mmCIF file with all atom_site columns, C-alpha atoms in Angstrom:
data_model
loop_
_atom_site.group_PDB
_atom_site.id
_atom_site.type_symbol
_atom_site.label_atom_id
_atom_site.label_alt_id
_atom_site.label_comp_id
_atom_site.label_asym_id
_atom_site.label_entity_id
_atom_site.label_seq_id
_atom_site.pdbx_PDB_ins_code
_atom_site.Cartn_x
_atom_site.Cartn_y
_atom_site.Cartn_z
_atom_site.occupancy
_atom_site.B_iso_or_equiv
_atom_site.pdbx_formal_charge
_atom_site.auth_seq_id
_atom_site.auth_comp_id
_atom_site.auth_asym_id
_atom_site.auth_atom_id
_atom_site.pdbx_PDB_model_num
ATOM 1   C CA . UNK A 1 1   ? 15.561  -5.115  -8.721 1.00 0.00 ? 1   UNK A CA 1
ATOM 2   C CA . UNK A 1 2   ? 12.668  -3.859  -6.590 1.00 0.00 ? 2   UNK A CA 1
ATOM 3   C CA . UNK A 1 3   ? 12.639  -0.373  -5.145 1.00 0.00 ? 3   UNK A CA 1
ATOM 4   C CA . UNK A 1 4   ? 12.212  0.007   -1.389 1.00 0.00 ? 4   UNK A CA 1
ATOM 5   C CA . UNK A 1 5   ? 8.647   1.236   -2.001 1.00 0.00 ? 5   UNK A CA 1
ATOM 6   C CA . UNK A 1 6   ? 7.891   -1.877  -4.077 1.00 0.00 ? 6   UNK A CA 1
ATOM 7   C CA . UNK A 1 7   ? 9.321   -4.076  -1.306 1.00 0.00 ? 7   UNK A CA 1
ATOM 8   C CA . UNK A 1 8   ? 7.254   -2.190  1.246  1.00 0.00 ? 8   UNK A CA 1
ATOM 9   C CA . UNK A 1 9   ? 4.013   -2.765  -0.663 1.00 0.00 ? 9   UNK A CA 1
ATOM 10  C CA . UNK A 1 10  ? 4.926   -6.423  -1.337 1.00 0.00 ? 10  UNK A CA 1
ATOM 11  C CA . UNK A 1 11  ? 5.191   -7.192  2.383  1.00 0.00 ? 11  UNK A CA 1
ATOM 12  C CA . UNK A 1 12  ? 8.961   -7.671  2.175  1.00 0.00 ? 12  UNK A CA 1
ATOM 13  C CA . UNK A 1 13  ? 11.589  -6.124  4.469  1.00 0.00 ? 13  UNK A CA 1
ATOM 14  C CA . UNK A 1 14  ? 12.335  -2.585  3.306  1.00 0.00 ? 14  UNK A CA 1
ATOM 15  C CA . UNK A 1 15  ? 14.768  0.191   4.157  1.00 0.00 ? 15  UNK A CA 1
ATOM 16  C CA . UNK A 1 16  ? 12.774  2.889   5.952  1.00 0.00 ? 16  UNK A CA 1
ATOM 17  C CA . UNK A 1 17  ? 15.693  5.279   5.463  1.00 0.00 ? 17  UNK A CA 1
ATOM 18  C CA . UNK A 1 18  ? 15.266  5.157   1.669  1.00 0.00 ? 18  UNK A CA 1
ATOM 19  C CA . UNK A 1 19  ? 15.045  8.661   0.161  1.00 0.00 ? 19  UNK A CA 1
ATOM 20  C CA . UNK A 1 20  ? 11.729  8.059   -1.637 1.00 0.00 ? 20  UNK A CA 1
ATOM 21  C CA . UNK A 1 21  ? 10.108  6.757   1.553  1.00 0.00 ? 21  UNK A CA 1
ATOM 22  C CA . UNK A 1 22  ? 11.687  9.482   3.677  1.00 0.00 ? 22  UNK A CA 1
ATOM 23  C CA . UNK A 1 23  ? 10.353  12.123  1.258  1.00 0.00 ? 23  UNK A CA 1
ATOM 24  C CA . UNK A 1 24  ? 6.863   10.581  1.469  1.00 0.00 ? 24  UNK A CA 1
ATOM 25  C CA . UNK A 1 25  ? 7.019   10.790  5.269  1.00 0.00 ? 25  UNK A CA 1
ATOM 26  C CA . UNK A 1 26  ? 8.245   14.391  5.163  1.00 0.00 ? 26  UNK A CA 1
ATOM 27  C CA . UNK A 1 27  ? 5.455   15.398  2.767  1.00 0.00 ? 27  UNK A CA 1
ATOM 28  C CA . UNK A 1 28  ? 2.858   13.773  5.047  1.00 0.00 ? 28  UNK A CA 1
ATOM 29  C CA . UNK A 1 29  ? 4.251   15.522  8.149  1.00 0.00 ? 29  UNK A CA 1
ATOM 30  C CA . UNK A 1 30  ? 4.133   18.899  6.391  1.00 0.00 ? 30  UNK A CA 1
ATOM 31  C CA . UNK A 1 31  ? 0.538   18.346  5.259  1.00 0.00 ? 31  UNK A CA 1
ATOM 32  C CA . UNK A 1 32  ? -0.486  17.198  8.743  1.00 0.00 ? 32  UNK A CA 1
ATOM 33  C CA . UNK A 1 33  ? 1.081   20.327  10.238 1.00 0.00 ? 33  UNK A CA 1
ATOM 34  C CA . UNK A 1 34  ? -0.968  22.441  7.794  1.00 0.00 ? 34  UNK A CA 1
ATOM 35  C CA . UNK A 1 35  ? -4.084  20.466  8.695  1.00 0.00 ? 35  UNK A CA 1
ATOM 36  C CA . UNK A 1 36  ? -3.654  20.940  12.426 1.00 0.00 ? 36  UNK A CA 1
ATOM 37  C CA . UNK A 1 37  ? -3.011  24.679  11.936 1.00 0.00 ? 37  UNK A CA 1
ATOM 38  C CA . UNK A 1 38  ? -6.008  25.217  9.637  1.00 0.00 ? 38  UNK A CA 1
ATOM 39  C CA . UNK A 1 39  ? -9.069  26.857  11.166 1.00 0.00 ? 39  UNK A CA 1
ATOM 40  C CA . UNK A 1 40  ? -11.451 24.016  11.933 1.00 0.00 ? 40  UNK A CA 1
ATOM 41  C CA . UNK A 1 41  ? -14.317 25.727  10.103 1.00 0.00 ? 41  UNK A CA 1
ATOM 42  C CA . UNK A 1 42  ? -12.256 26.167  6.903  1.00 0.00 ? 42  UNK A CA 1
ATOM 43  C CA . UNK A 1 43  ? -13.661 23.007  5.343  1.00 0.00 ? 43  UNK A CA 1
ATOM 44  C CA . UNK A 1 44  ? -12.421 23.823  1.829  1.00 0.00 ? 44  UNK A CA 1
ATOM 45  C CA . UNK A 1 45  ? -8.794  24.131  2.940  1.00 0.00 ? 45  UNK A CA 1
ATOM 46  C CA . UNK A 1 46  ? -9.078  20.966  5.046  1.00 0.00 ? 46  UNK A CA 1
ATOM 47  C CA . UNK A 1 47  ? -10.545 19.114  2.053  1.00 0.00 ? 47  UNK A CA 1
ATOM 48  C CA . UNK A 1 48  ? -7.651  20.277  -0.173 1.00 0.00 ? 48  UNK A CA 1
ATOM 49  C CA . UNK A 1 49  ? -5.133  19.022  2.361  1.00 0.00 ? 49  UNK A CA 1
ATOM 50  C CA . UNK A 1 50  ? -6.864  15.638  2.632  1.00 0.00 ? 50  UNK A CA 1
ATOM 51  C CA . UNK A 1 51  ? -6.901  15.249  -1.152 1.00 0.00 ? 51  UNK A CA 1
ATOM 52  C CA . UNK A 1 52  ? -3.158  16.030  -1.242 1.00 0.00 ? 52  UNK A CA 1
ATOM 53  C CA . UNK A 1 53  ? -2.448  13.700  1.669  1.00 0.00 ? 53  UNK A CA 1
ATOM 54  C CA . UNK A 1 54  ? -4.439  10.558  0.889  1.00 0.00 ? 54  UNK A CA 1
ATOM 55  C CA . UNK A 1 55  ? -4.359  8.049   -1.957 1.00 0.00 ? 55  UNK A CA 1
ATOM 56  C CA . UNK A 1 56  ? -8.150  8.424   -2.213 1.00 0.00 ? 56  UNK A CA 1
ATOM 57  C CA . UNK A 1 57  ? -10.644 10.582  -0.359 1.00 0.00 ? 57  UNK A CA 1
ATOM 58  C CA . UNK A 1 58  ? -14.334 9.784   -0.794 1.00 0.00 ? 58  UNK A CA 1
ATOM 59  C CA . UNK A 1 59  ? -17.346 12.062  -0.467 1.00 0.00 ? 59  UNK A CA 1
ATOM 60  C CA . UNK A 1 60  ? -18.823 13.179  2.862  1.00 0.00 ? 60  UNK A CA 1
ATOM 61  C CA . UNK A 1 61  ? -15.782 12.241  4.942  1.00 0.00 ? 61  UNK A CA 1
ATOM 62  C CA . UNK A 1 62  ? -15.138 13.823  8.343  1.00 0.00 ? 62  UNK A CA 1
ATOM 63  C CA . UNK A 1 63  ? -11.673 13.527  9.892  1.00 0.00 ? 63  UNK A CA 1
ATOM 64  C CA . UNK A 1 64  ? -11.092 15.190  13.240 1.00 0.00 ? 64  UNK A CA 1
ATOM 65  C CA . UNK A 1 65  ? -7.778  16.527  14.530 1.00 0.00 ? 65  UNK A CA 1
ATOM 66  C CA . UNK A 1 66  ? -5.235  15.540  15.635 1.00 0.00 ? 66  UNK A CA 1
ATOM 67  C CA . UNK A 1 67  ? -4.771  12.945  12.917 1.00 0.00 ? 67  UNK A CA 1
ATOM 68  C CA . UNK A 1 68  ? -1.431  11.203  12.347 1.00 0.00 ? 68  UNK A CA 1
ATOM 69  C CA . UNK A 1 69  ? -0.106  8.983   9.555  1.00 0.00 ? 69  UNK A CA 1
ATOM 70  C CA . UNK A 1 70  ? 3.175   7.811   8.018  1.00 0.00 ? 70  UNK A CA 1
ATOM 71  C CA . UNK A 1 71  ? 2.893   8.376   4.251  1.00 0.00 ? 71  UNK A CA 1
ATOM 72  C CA . UNK A 1 72  ? -0.764  9.287   3.746  1.00 0.00 ? 72  UNK A CA 1
ATOM 73  C CA . UNK A 1 73  ? -0.679  8.176   0.110  1.00 0.00 ? 73  UNK A CA 1
ATOM 74  C CA . UNK A 1 74  ? -1.356  4.568   1.140  1.00 0.00 ? 74  UNK A CA 1
ATOM 75  C CA . UNK A 1 75  ? -4.666  5.486   2.816  1.00 0.00 ? 75  UNK A CA 1
ATOM 76  C CA . UNK A 1 76  ? -7.776  4.983   0.664  1.00 0.00 ? 76  UNK A CA 1
ATOM 77  C CA . UNK A 1 77  ? -11.058 6.217   2.171  1.00 0.00 ? 77  UNK A CA 1
ATOM 78  C CA . UNK A 1 78  ? -14.556 5.524   0.836  1.00 0.00 ? 78  UNK A CA 1
ATOM 79  C CA . UNK A 1 79  ? -17.725 7.616   1.134  1.00 0.00 ? 79  UNK A CA 1
ATOM 80  C CA . UNK A 1 80  ? -19.539 8.651   4.313  1.00 0.00 ? 80  UNK A CA 1
ATOM 81  C CA . UNK A 1 81  ? -16.694 7.913   6.712  1.00 0.00 ? 81  UNK A CA 1
ATOM 82  C CA . UNK A 1 82  ? -16.054 9.406   10.154 1.00 0.00 ? 82  UNK A CA 1
ATOM 83  C CA . UNK A 1 83  ? -12.567 9.283   11.669 1.00 0.00 ? 83  UNK A CA 1
ATOM 84  C CA . UNK A 1 84  ? -12.713 10.829  15.126 1.00 0.00 ? 84  UNK A CA 1
ATOM 85  C CA . UNK A 1 85  ? -9.994  12.682  17.057 1.00 0.00 ? 85  UNK A CA 1
ATOM 86  C CA . UNK A 1 86  ? -6.466  11.490  17.806 1.00 0.00 ? 86  UNK A CA 1
ATOM 87  C CA . UNK A 1 87  ? -6.306  8.577   15.362 1.00 0.00 ? 87  UNK A CA 1
ATOM 88  C CA . UNK A 1 88  ? -2.988  7.203   14.101 1.00 0.00 ? 88  UNK A CA 1
ATOM 89  C CA . UNK A 1 89  ? -2.680  5.277   10.828 1.00 0.00 ? 89  UNK A CA 1
ATOM 90  C CA . UNK A 1 90  ? 0.794   3.820   10.155 1.00 0.00 ? 90  UNK A CA 1
ATOM 91  C CA . UNK A 1 91  ? 0.326   3.342   6.412  1.00 0.00 ? 91  UNK A CA 1
ATOM 92  C CA . UNK A 1 92  ? 3.595   1.830   5.227  1.00 0.00 ? 92  UNK A CA 1
ATOM 93  C CA . UNK A 1 93  ? 1.346   -0.576  3.332  1.00 0.00 ? 93  UNK A CA 1
ATOM 94  C CA . UNK A 1 94  ? -2.216  0.056   2.127  1.00 0.00 ? 94  UNK A CA 1
ATOM 95  C CA . UNK A 1 95  ? -4.980  0.977   4.586  1.00 0.00 ? 95  UNK A CA 1
ATOM 96  C CA . UNK A 1 96  ? -8.302  0.673   2.779  1.00 0.00 ? 96  UNK A CA 1
ATOM 97  C CA . UNK A 1 97  ? -11.464 1.991   4.433  1.00 0.00 ? 97  UNK A CA 1
ATOM 98  C CA . UNK A 1 98  ? -14.811 1.213   2.814  1.00 0.00 ? 98  UNK A CA 1
ATOM 99  C CA . UNK A 1 99  ? -18.048 3.218   2.732  1.00 0.00 ? 99  UNK A CA 1
ATOM 100 C CA . UNK A 1 100 ? -20.163 4.058   5.796  1.00 0.00 ? 100 UNK A CA 1
ATOM 101 C CA . UNK A 1 101 ? -17.339 3.301   8.233  1.00 0.00 ? 101 UNK A CA 1
ATOM 102 C CA . UNK A 1 102 ? -17.160 4.811   11.737 1.00 0.00 ? 102 UNK A CA 1
ATOM 103 C CA . UNK A 1 103 ? -13.756 5.030   13.414 1.00 0.00 ? 103 UNK A CA 1
ATOM 104 C CA . UNK A 1 104 ? -13.886 6.324   16.990 1.00 0.00 ? 104 UNK A CA 1
ATOM 105 C CA . UNK A 1 105 ? -11.311 8.417   18.860 1.00 0.00 ? 105 UNK A CA 1
ATOM 106 C CA . UNK A 1 106 ? -7.789  7.157   19.553 1.00 0.00 ? 106 UNK A CA 1
ATOM 107 C CA . UNK A 1 107 ? -7.948  4.256   17.099 1.00 0.00 ? 107 UNK A CA 1
ATOM 108 C CA . UNK A 1 108 ? -4.556  3.029   15.908 1.00 0.00 ? 108 UNK A CA 1
ATOM 109 C CA . UNK A 1 109 ? -4.062  1.124   12.657 1.00 0.00 ? 109 UNK A CA 1
ATOM 110 C CA . UNK A 1 110 ? -0.642  -0.398  12.028 1.00 0.00 ? 110 UNK A CA 1
ATOM 111 C CA . UNK A 1 111 ? 0.628   -1.914  8.797  1.00 0.00 ? 111 UNK A CA 1
ATOM 112 C CA . UNK A 1 112 ? 4.317   -1.939  9.807  1.00 0.00 ? 112 UNK A CA 1
ATOM 113 C CA . UNK A 1 113 ? 5.816   -4.680  11.948 1.00 0.00 ? 113 UNK A CA 1
ATOM 114 C CA . UNK A 1 114 ? 9.080   -6.469  12.726 1.00 0.00 ? 114 UNK A CA 1
ATOM 115 C CA . UNK A 1 115 ? 10.262  -10.028 13.277 1.00 0.00 ? 115 UNK A CA 1
ATOM 116 C CA . UNK A 1 116 ? 10.161  -11.307 16.852 1.00 0.00 ? 116 UNK A CA 1
ATOM 117 C CA . UNK A 1 117 ? 13.655  -12.761 16.255 1.00 0.00 ? 117 UNK A CA 1
ATOM 118 C CA . UNK A 1 118 ? 16.367  -10.267 17.200 1.00 0.00 ? 118 UNK A CA 1
ATOM 119 C CA . UNK A 1 119 ? 18.704  -11.194 14.332 1.00 0.00 ? 119 UNK A CA 1
ATOM 120 C CA . UNK A 1 120 ? 15.863  -10.624 11.839 1.00 0.00 ? 120 UNK A CA 1
ATOM 121 C CA . UNK A 1 121 ? 14.859  -7.321  13.461 1.00 0.00 ? 121 UNK A CA 1
ATOM 122 C CA . UNK A 1 122 ? 18.186  -5.558  14.013 1.00 0.00 ? 122 UNK A CA 1
ATOM 123 C CA . UNK A 1 123 ? 20.327  -4.175  11.172 1.00 0.00 ? 123 UNK A CA 1
ATOM 124 C CA . UNK A 1 124 ? 23.847  -5.552  11.569 1.00 0.00 ? 124 UNK A CA 1
ATOM 125 C CA . UNK A 1 125 ? 26.644  -3.046  10.872 1.00 0.00 ? 125 UNK A CA 1
ATOM 126 C CA . UNK A 1 126 ? 24.107  -0.196  10.680 1.00 0.00 ? 126 UNK A CA 1
ATOM 127 C CA . UNK A 1 127 ? 25.120  2.872   8.664  1.00 0.00 ? 127 UNK A CA 1
ATOM 128 C CA . UNK A 1 128 ? 23.514  6.289   8.324  1.00 0.00 ? 128 UNK A CA 1
ATOM 129 C CA . UNK A 1 129 ? 20.879  6.280   5.571  1.00 0.00 ? 129 UNK A CA 1
ATOM 130 C CA . UNK A 1 130 ? 19.655  2.817   6.467  1.00 0.00 ? 130 UNK A CA 1
ATOM 131 C CA . UNK A 1 131 ? 16.609  2.026   8.531  1.00 0.00 ? 131 UNK A CA 1
ATOM 132 C CA . UNK A 1 132 ? 17.535  1.403   12.161 1.00 0.00 ? 132 UNK A CA 1
ATOM 133 C CA . UNK A 1 133 ? 15.639  -1.878  12.182 1.00 0.00 ? 133 UNK A CA 1
ATOM 134 C CA . UNK A 1 134 ? 14.275  -4.333  9.620  1.00 0.00 ? 134 UNK A CA 1
ATOM 135 C CA . UNK A 1 135 ? 10.642  -3.574  8.934  1.00 0.00 ? 135 UNK A CA 1
ATOM 136 C CA . UNK A 1 136 ? 7.963   -5.136  6.748  1.00 0.00 ? 136 UNK A CA 1
ATOM 137 C CA . UNK A 1 137 ? 4.350   -4.087  6.274  1.00 0.00 ? 137 UNK A CA 1
ATOM 138 C CA . UNK A 1 138 ? 1.050   -5.838  5.571  1.00 0.00 ? 138 UNK A CA 1
ATOM 139 C CA . UNK A 1 139 ? -2.170  -4.182  4.345  1.00 0.00 ? 139 UNK A CA 1
ATOM 140 C CA . UNK A 1 140 ? -5.239  -3.496  6.511  1.00 0.00 ? 140 UNK A CA 1
ATOM 141 C CA . UNK A 1 141 ? -8.801  -3.402  5.160  1.00 0.00 ? 141 UNK A CA 1
ATOM 142 C CA . UNK A 1 142 ? -11.896 -2.122  6.951  1.00 0.00 ? 142 UNK A CA 1
ATOM 143 C CA . UNK A 1 143 ? -14.944 -3.132  4.931  1.00 0.00 ? 143 UNK A CA 1
ATOM 144 C CA . UNK A 1 144 ? -18.177 -1.221  4.329  1.00 0.00 ? 144 UNK A CA 1
ATOM 145 C CA . UNK A 1 145 ? -20.382 -0.510  7.318  1.00 0.00 ? 145 UNK A CA 1
ATOM 146 C CA . UNK A 1 146 ? -17.816 -1.395  10.004 1.00 0.00 ? 146 UNK A CA 1
ATOM 147 C CA . UNK A 1 147 ? -17.591 0.487   13.299 1.00 0.00 ? 147 UNK A CA 1
ATOM 148 C CA . UNK A 1 148 ? -14.261 0.566   15.145 1.00 0.00 ? 148 UNK A CA 1
ATOM 149 C CA . UNK A 1 149 ? -14.678 1.458   18.833 1.00 0.00 ? 149 UNK A CA 1
ATOM 150 C CA . UNK A 1 150 ? -12.571 3.994   20.715 1.00 0.00 ? 150 UNK A CA 1
ATOM 151 C CA . UNK A 1 151 ? -8.984  3.082   21.485 1.00 0.00 ? 151 UNK A CA 1
ATOM 152 C CA . UNK A 1 152 ? -9.018  -0.078  19.366 1.00 0.00 ? 152 UNK A CA 1
ATOM 153 C CA . UNK A 1 153 ? -5.720  -1.192  17.840 1.00 0.00 ? 153 UNK A CA 1
ATOM 154 C CA . UNK A 1 154 ? -5.715  -2.978  14.476 1.00 0.00 ? 154 UNK A CA 1
ATOM 155 C CA . UNK A 1 155 ? -2.531  -4.879  13.663 1.00 0.00 ? 155 UNK A CA 1
ATOM 156 C CA . UNK A 1 156 ? -0.857  -5.569  10.285 1.00 0.00 ? 156 UNK A CA 1
ATOM 157 C CA . UNK A 1 157 ? -2.598  -7.863  7.809  1.00 0.00 ? 157 UNK A CA 1
ATOM 158 C CA . UNK A 1 158 ? -6.037  -7.626  9.457  1.00 0.00 ? 158 UNK A CA 1
ATOM 159 C CA . UNK A 1 159 ? -9.335  -7.340  7.562  1.00 0.00 ? 159 UNK A CA 1
ATOM 160 C CA . UNK A 1 160 ? -12.447 -6.156  9.398  1.00 0.00 ? 160 UNK A CA 1
ATOM 161 C CA . UNK A 1 161 ? -15.566 -7.706  7.880  1.00 0.00 ? 161 UNK A CA 1
ATOM 162 C CA . UNK A 1 162 ? -18.504 -5.865  6.385  1.00 0.00 ? 162 UNK A CA 1
ATOM 163 C CA . UNK A 1 163 ? -20.857 -4.323  9.003  1.00 0.00 ? 163 UNK A CA 1
ATOM 164 C CA . UNK A 1 164 ? -18.816 -5.683  11.909 1.00 0.00 ? 164 UNK A CA 1
ATOM 165 C CA . UNK A 1 165 ? -18.303 -3.837  15.199 1.00 0.00 ? 165 UNK A CA 1
ATOM 166 C CA . UNK A 1 166 ? -15.001 -3.833  17.076 1.00 0.00 ? 166 UNK A CA 1
ATOM 167 C CA . UNK A 1 167 ? -15.418 -3.079  20.785 1.00 0.00 ? 167 UNK A CA 1
ATOM 168 C CA . UNK A 1 168 ? -13.624 -0.166  22.427 1.00 0.00 ? 168 UNK A CA 1
ATOM 169 C CA . UNK A 1 169 ? -10.105 -0.961  23.565 1.00 0.00 ? 169 UNK A CA 1
ATOM 170 C CA . UNK A 1 170 ? -9.860  -4.168  21.533 1.00 0.00 ? 170 UNK A CA 1
ATOM 171 C CA . UNK A 1 171 ? -6.563  -5.323  20.062 1.00 0.00 ? 171 UNK A CA 1
ATOM 172 C CA . UNK A 1 172 ? -7.308  -6.926  16.704 1.00 0.00 ? 172 UNK A CA 1
ATOM 173 C CA . UNK A 1 173 ? -4.615  -9.477  15.893 1.00 0.00 ? 173 UNK A CA 1
ATOM 174 C CA . UNK A 1 174 ? -6.566  -11.535 13.316 1.00 0.00 ? 174 UNK A CA 1
ATOM 175 C CA . UNK A 1 175 ? -9.171  -10.822 10.649 1.00 0.00 ? 175 UNK A CA 1
ATOM 176 C CA . UNK A 1 176 ? -12.794 -10.516 11.770 1.00 0.00 ? 176 UNK A CA 1
ATOM 177 C CA . UNK A 1 177 ? -15.670 -11.874 9.614  1.00 0.00 ? 177 UNK A CA 1
ATOM 178 C CA . UNK A 1 178 ? -18.705 -9.949  8.344  1.00 0.00 ? 178 UNK A CA 1
ATOM 179 C CA . UNK A 1 179 ? -21.713 -9.058  10.514 1.00 0.00 ? 179 UNK A CA 1
ATOM 180 C CA . UNK A 1 180 ? -20.404 -9.688  14.003 1.00 0.00 ? 180 UNK A CA 1
ATOM 181 C CA . UNK A 1 181 ? -19.368 -8.000  17.237 1.00 0.00 ? 181 UNK A CA 1
ATOM 182 C CA . UNK A 1 182 ? -15.793 -8.692  18.312 1.00 0.00 ? 182 UNK A CA 1
ATOM 183 C CA . UNK A 1 183 ? -14.110 -7.485  21.493 1.00 0.00 ? 183 UNK A CA 1
ATOM 184 C CA . UNK A 1 184 ? -11.123 -8.000  23.753 1.00 0.00 ? 184 UNK A CA 1
ATOM 185 C CA . UNK A 1 185 ? -7.413  -8.640  23.743 1.00 0.00 ? 185 UNK A CA 1
ATOM 186 C CA . UNK A 1 186 ? -6.939  -10.539 21.585 1.00 0.00 ? 186 UNK A CA 1
ATOM 187 C CA . UNK A 1 187 ? -10.129 -9.481  19.816 1.00 0.00 ? 187 UNK A CA 1
ATOM 188 C CA . UNK A 1 188 ? -12.608 -12.335 19.339 1.00 0.00 ? 188 UNK A CA 1
ATOM 189 C CA . UNK A 1 189 ? -16.140 -12.670 18.003 1.00 0.00 ? 189 UNK A CA 1
ATOM 190 C CA . UNK A 1 190 ? -18.793 -12.675 20.741 1.00 0.00 ? 190 UNK A CA 1
ATOM 191 C CA . UNK A 1 191 ? -21.972 -12.527 18.645 1.00 0.00 ? 191 UNK A CA 1
ATOM 192 C CA . UNK A 1 192 ? -23.380 -12.377 15.146 1.00 0.00 ? 192 UNK A CA 1
ATOM 193 C CA . UNK A 1 193 ? -25.435 -9.370  13.977 1.00 0.00 ? 193 UNK A CA 1
ATOM 194 C CA . UNK A 1 194 ? -28.611 -9.674  11.917 1.00 0.00 ? 194 UNK A CA 1
ATOM 195 C CA . UNK A 1 195 ? -28.060 -6.927  9.347  1.00 0.00 ? 195 UNK A CA 1
ATOM 196 C CA . UNK A 1 196 ? -30.921 -7.944  7.099  1.00 0.00 ? 196 UNK A CA 1
ATOM 197 C CA . UNK A 1 197 ? -32.386 -4.914  5.341  1.00 0.00 ? 197 UNK A CA 1
ATOM 198 C CA . UNK A 1 198 ? -35.939 -4.154  6.524  1.00 0.00 ? 198 UNK A CA 1
#
């Protein structure tokens, strides 16, 4: 029988009130509190916290405060990445960020979602210790060289293509291919980018 964590990572409905998952959330909240209370110039302490918080932390990564996440351990960050202020990553499933990625302020990345059907979303005969609603989660991938504009929202199951640019304020409901600019709500491709190396 699968654990709730295994169900979570498999994209199946999981019990968010499960002790293992609740402990992961608590650990992340404690580390985030430490992060936000650490002197901004204390880069060594901030780096230690990030290494404790994330599943992987690459080299030359800058993450501004306030930063928020669910578990932390499901976030995998490549090299030379900037994550600007006030970003929220709901990492019930894996959030994978490649190398040379720019993520602007107030970006939200969600892996968790719920059915649109009430009977599939609500827990009948709810009891303490159970999740209040039925949740499942799908991974998000941001490939190398992508730039996510300020205030963009990336929804569960989305992949952002290599070198692509997501316009500020966009709501990304579907995967975006490599080497393009995509904007709007819902986010759609408006042009291709010539990223040929000179």
